[in-house]
Amino acid sequence: EVQLVESGGGLVQPGRSRRLSCAASGFTFDDYAMHWVRQAPGKGLEWVSGISWNSGSIDYADSVKGRFTISRDNAKNSLYLQMNSLRPEDTALYYCAKGRSYGLVNWFDPWGQGTLVTVSS
Amino acid sequence: DIQMTQSPSSLSASVGDRVTITCRASQGISNYLAWYQQKSGKIPKLLIYGASTLQSGVPSRFSGSGSGTDFTLTISSLQPEDVATYYCQKYNNAPLTFGGGTKVEI
């Protein structure tokens, strides 16, 4: 069974940094692209960033470009999101999601349970 | 960037009703469209990909259609367990944009 377990969320002050992690199991991690998708409280879904199987292809939403960095460690079956210069509008539940295949551009299935990041002073 | 617009933003229907949700892309995306269901307090669940291919395990009352810019998600006979918010998502290229969601109530 595929499992995606996010961690690293919490309360962080504006302008500060936070690193999210996603531990994957139940599938061959380095065969698949991985993504971060967020959902602000009471709002819809927003794709944040994705990374291909070998980290050769990476992309970001305009709203986080230049502030967030996605990475993966295939040896550790782990996905990361380094978030810098955080803003109150980054407050959201951050989901880790598995891509359909090795390429960056695809749908998401399944999703983790999410980790909540709250940006507030 | 291509924008995805869903309509309506919410709807109320009766058990057994046929429900249709529309998703429109600002530019053509061929059939690179997925649909998700998110129940209250739960994680999103993939329903359909390739605009019309039902994900394994999804009830057959769900169906998808469309290509290019206009897509629909249809629930042929609404059930109480279908109360949820439904999102479309394009994946022809990045950014992998979602529609704003359609809340379905009974």
Tab-separated table of N, CA, C and O in Angstrom, chain A residues 35 37 39 43-47 50 59-62 93 95 100 104-114, chain B residues 1 34 36 38 41-46 48-50 55 87 89-100:
chain	number	residue	atom	x	y	z
A	35	HIS	N	5.114	15.631	-5.971
A	35	HIS	CA	4.602	16.996	-5.977
A	35	HIS	C	4.220	17.456	-4.576
A	35	HIS	O	3.940	16.651	-3.689
A	37	VAL	N	1.245	20.026	-3.060
A	37	VAL	CA	0.012	20.754	-3.344
A	37	VAL	C	-0.468	21.316	-2.011
A	37	VAL	O	-0.398	20.634	-0.988
A	39	GLN	N	-3.400	23.739	0.373
A	39	GLN	CA	-4.797	24.155	0.497
A	39	GLN	C	-4.919	25.088	1.689
A	39	GLN	O	-4.790	24.658	2.835
A	43	LYS	N	-10.175	27.014	1.516
A	43	LYS	CA	-9.975	27.370	0.105
A	43	LYS	C	-9.733	26.133	-0.753
A	43	LYS	O	-9.788	24.996	-0.277
A	44	GLY	N	-9.454	26.372	-2.039
A	44	GLY	CA	-9.247	25.282	-2.974
A	44	GLY	C	-7.809	24.792	-3.008
A	44	GLY	O	-6.968	25.192	-2.203
A	45	LEU	N	-7.555	23.912	-3.955
A	45	LEU	CA	-6.246	23.285	-4.098
A	45	LEU	C	-5.344	24.127	-4.992
A	45	LEU	O	-5.785	24.685	-5.997
A	46	GLU	N	-4.079	24.200	-4.603
A	46	GLU	CA	-3.086	24.941	-5.396
A	46	GLU	C	-1.833	24.088	-5.535
A	46	GLU	O	-1.189	23.751	-4.520
A	47	TRP	N	-1.472	23.726	-6.752
A	47	TRP	CA	-0.208	23.054	-6.983
A	47	TRP	C	0.931	23.998	-6.651
A	47	TRP	O	0.922	25.164	-7.071
A	50	GLY	N	6.684	20.548	-8.357
A	50	GLY	CA	6.843	19.154	-8.708
A	50	GLY	C	8.275	18.864	-9.114
A	50	GLY	O	9.028	19.763	-9.520
A	59	ASP	N	9.603	22.260	-11.355
A	59	ASP	CA	8.855	23.484	-11.654
A	59	ASP	C	8.104	23.943	-10.408
A	59	ASP	O	7.908	23.165	-9.463
A	60	TYR	N	7.716	25.217	-10.445
A	60	TYR	CA	7.062	25.852	-9.303
A	60	TYR	C	5.897	26.711	-9.767
A	60	TYR	O	5.895	27.239	-10.891
A	61	ALA	N	4.934	26.883	-8.885
A	61	ALA	CA	3.905	27.887	-9.100
A	61	ALA	C	4.553	29.261	-9.008
A	61	ALA	O	5.512	29.457	-8.249
A	62	ASP	N	4.026	30.212	-9.752
A	62	ASP	CA	4.569	31.569	-9.713
A	62	ASP	C	4.543	32.143	-8.299
A	62	ASP	O	5.415	32.923	-7.922
A	93	LEU	N	-2.499	23.835	4.426
A	93	LEU	CA	-2.197	22.420	4.606
A	93	LEU	C	-1.419	21.993	3.363
A	93	LEU	O	-1.895	22.177	2.236
A	95	TYR	N	0.150	19.179	1.107
A	95	TYR	CA	0.062	17.767	0.781
A	95	TYR	C	1.250	17.345	-0.084
A	95	TYR	O	1.639	18.051	-1.016
A	100	ARG	N	1.771	10.354	-11.542
A	100	ARG	CA	1.329	9.150	-12.235
A	100	ARG	C	2.518	8.339	-12.778
A	100	ARG	O	2.431	7.119	-12.883
A	104	LEU	N	7.284	14.955	-14.951
A	104	LEU	CA	6.771	15.988	-14.062
A	104	LEU	C	5.287	16.246	-14.282
A	104	LEU	O	4.532	16.475	-13.330
A	105	VAL	N	4.855	16.231	-15.526
A	105	VAL	CA	3.510	16.684	-15.860
A	105	VAL	C	2.536	15.514	-15.839
A	105	VAL	O	2.577	14.645	-16.710
A	106	ASN	N	1.684	15.498	-14.823
A	106	ASN	CA	0.763	14.377	-14.690
A	106	ASN	C	-0.278	14.672	-13.614
A	106	ASN	O	-0.317	15.771	-13.069
A	107	TRP	N	-1.119	13.700	-13.357
A	107	TRP	CA	-2.065	13.855	-12.259
A	107	TRP	C	-1.483	13.293	-10.981
A	107	TRP	O	-0.371	12.764	-10.976
A	108	PHE	N	-2.267	13.436	-9.876
A	108	PHE	CA	-1.746	13.105	-8.564
A	108	PHE	C	-2.556	11.971	-7.929
A	108	PHE	O	-3.760	12.063	-7.794
A	109	ASP	N	-1.848	10.921	-7.541
A	109	ASP	CA	-2.518	9.819	-6.885
A	109	ASP	C	-1.514	8.848	-6.317
A	109	ASP	O	-0.695	8.308	-7.080
A	110	PRO	N	-1.536	8.605	-4.969
A	110	PRO	CA	-2.436	9.225	-4.012
A	110	PRO	C	-1.831	10.477	-3.385
A	110	PRO	O	-0.795	10.940	-3.860
A	111	TRP	N	-2.489	10.930	-2.322
A	111	TRP	CA	-2.062	12.092	-1.574
A	111	TRP	C	-1.780	11.678	-0.130
A	111	TRP	O	-2.386	10.753	0.383
A	112	GLY	N	-0.861	12.417	0.498
A	112	GLY	CA	-0.655	12.213	1.924
A	112	GLY	C	-1.731	12.934	2.727
A	112	GLY	O	-2.633	13.563	2.153
A	113	GLN	N	-1.627	12.847	4.035
A	113	GLN	CA	-2.614	13.470	4.912
A	113	GLN	C	-2.371	14.961	5.107
A	113	GLN	O	-3.253	15.679	5.582
A	114	GLY	N	-1.194	15.413	4.752
A	114	GLY	CA	-0.891	16.838	4.820
A	114	GLY	C	-0.238	17.254	6.127
A	114	GLY	O	-0.379	16.587	7.158
B	1	ASP	N	-0.297	31.719	-18.507
B	1	ASP	CA	-0.678	30.412	-17.979
B	1	ASP	C	-2.155	30.146	-18.257
B	1	ASP	O	-2.981	31.046	-18.296
B	34	ALA	N	-7.856	15.898	-15.187
B	34	ALA	CA	-8.222	14.973	-14.110
B	34	ALA	C	-9.287	15.610	-13.229
B	34	ALA	O	-9.394	16.833	-13.151
B	36	TYR	N	-10.978	15.295	-9.193
B	36	TYR	CA	-10.782	14.819	-7.827
B	36	TYR	C	-12.028	15.102	-7.002
B	36	TYR	O	-12.735	16.084	-7.237
B	38	GLN	N	-13.085	15.674	-2.972
B	38	GLN	CA	-12.581	15.905	-1.621
B	38	GLN	C	-13.766	16.042	-0.663
B	38	GLN	O	-14.505	17.033	-0.711
B	41	GLY	N	-12.915	17.505	5.393
B	41	GLY	CA	-11.909	17.039	6.329
B	41	GLY	C	-11.056	15.889	5.837
B	41	GLY	O	-10.241	15.353	6.595
B	42	LYS	N	-11.206	15.524	4.588
B	42	LYS	CA	-10.466	14.390	4.021
B	42	LYS	C	-9.520	14.842	2.919
B	42	LYS	O	-9.569	15.983	2.457
B	43	ILE	N	-8.650	13.931	2.508
B	43	ILE	CA	-7.709	14.252	1.441
B	43	ILE	C	-8.385	14.076	0.081
B	43	ILE	O	-9.348	13.311	-0.046
B	44	PRO	N	-7.905	14.771	-0.943
B	44	PRO	CA	-8.465	14.596	-2.291
B	44	PRO	C	-8.254	13.175	-2.806
B	44	PRO	O	-7.244	12.533	-2.509
B	45	LYS	N	-9.215	12.736	-3.586
B	45	LYS	CA	-9.191	11.392	-4.169
B	45	LYS	C	-9.373	11.514	-5.676
B	45	LYS	O	-10.284	12.203	-6.144
B	46	LEU	N	-8.501	10.840	-6.421
B	46	LEU	CA	-8.588	10.859	-7.881
B	46	LEU	C	-9.810	10.084	-8.347
B	46	LEU	O	-10.019	8.939	-7.960
B	48	ILE	N	-11.061	10.619	-12.009
B	48	ILE	CA	-10.982	10.481	-13.457
B	48	ILE	C	-9.688	11.113	-13.942
B	48	ILE	O	-9.262	12.155	-13.438
B	49	TYR	N	-9.071	10.490	-14.940
B	49	TYR	CA	-7.927	11.079	-15.627
B	49	TYR	C	-8.123	10.901	-17.127
B	49	TYR	O	-8.999	10.146	-17.566
B	50	GLY	N	-7.335	11.610	-17.899
B	50	GLY	CA	-7.526	11.552	-19.353
B	50	GLY	C	-8.903	12.012	-19.766
B	50	GLY	O	-9.435	11.572	-20.791
B	55	GLN	N	-10.858	6.087	-12.625
B	55	GLN	CA	-9.847	5.469	-11.786
B	55	GLN	C	-10.426	4.183	-11.187
B	55	GLN	O	-11.619	4.104	-10.859
B	87	TYR	N	-12.871	18.954	-7.872
B	87	TYR	CA	-11.891	19.815	-8.529
B	87	TYR	C	-11.446	19.191	-9.847
B	87	TYR	O	-11.192	17.978	-9.908
B	89	GLN	N	-8.302	19.417	-12.771
B	89	GLN	CA	-6.876	19.759	-12.796
B	89	GLN	C	-6.336	19.485	-14.180
B	89	GLN	O	-6.541	18.391	-14.727
B	90	LYS	N	-5.648	20.435	-14.750
B	90	LYS	CA	-5.039	20.226	-16.058
B	90	LYS	C	-3.621	19.726	-15.896
B	90	LYS	O	-2.928	20.068	-14.935
B	91	TYR	N	-3.169	18.906	-16.844
B	91	TYR	CA	-1.791	18.417	-16.763
B	91	TYR	C	-1.142	18.311	-18.146
B	91	TYR	O	-0.282	17.456	-18.385
B	92	ASN	N	-1.527	19.226	-19.044
B	92	ASN	CA	-0.856	19.235	-20.349
B	92	ASN	C	0.551	19.819	-20.225
B	92	ASN	O	1.471	19.450	-20.970
B	93	ASN	N	0.697	20.764	-19.318
B	93	ASN	CA	2.015	21.326	-19.038
B	93	ASN	C	1.953	22.008	-17.675
B	93	ASN	O	0.881	22.137	-17.073
B	94	ALA	N	3.113	22.429	-17.170
B	94	ALA	CA	3.142	23.162	-15.903
B	94	ALA	C	2.805	24.624	-16.173
B	94	ALA	O	3.130	25.148	-17.253
B	95	PRO	N	2.181	25.334	-15.230
B	95	PRO	CA	1.767	24.842	-13.918
B	95	PRO	C	0.552	23.928	-13.995
B	95	PRO	O	-0.295	24.059	-14.865
B	96	LEU	N	0.488	22.999	-13.062
B	96	LEU	CA	-0.565	21.975	-13.028
B	96	LEU	C	-1.761	22.542	-12.274
B	96	LEU	O	-2.037	22.188	-11.141
B	97	THR	N	-2.517	23.370	-12.925
B	97	THR	CA	-3.537	24.213	-12.310
B	97	THR	C	-4.814	23.446	-12.004
B	97	THR	O	-5.280	22.631	-12.798
B	98	PHE	N	-5.396	23.781	-10.854
B	98	PHE	CA	-6.707	23.261	-10.465
B	98	PHE	C	-7.791	24.296	-10.769
B	98	PHE	O	-7.532	25.509	-10.766
B	99	GLY	N	-8.998	23.806	-10.970
B	99	GLY	CA	-10.142	24.678	-10.980
B	99	GLY	C	-10.482	25.085	-9.557
B	99	GLY	O	-9.934	24.552	-8.596
B	100	GLY	N	-11.401	26.024	-9.421
B	100	GLY	CA	-11.727	26.569	-8.114
B	100	GLY	C	-12.581	25.661	-7.237
B	100	GLY	O	-12.742	25.933	-6.046
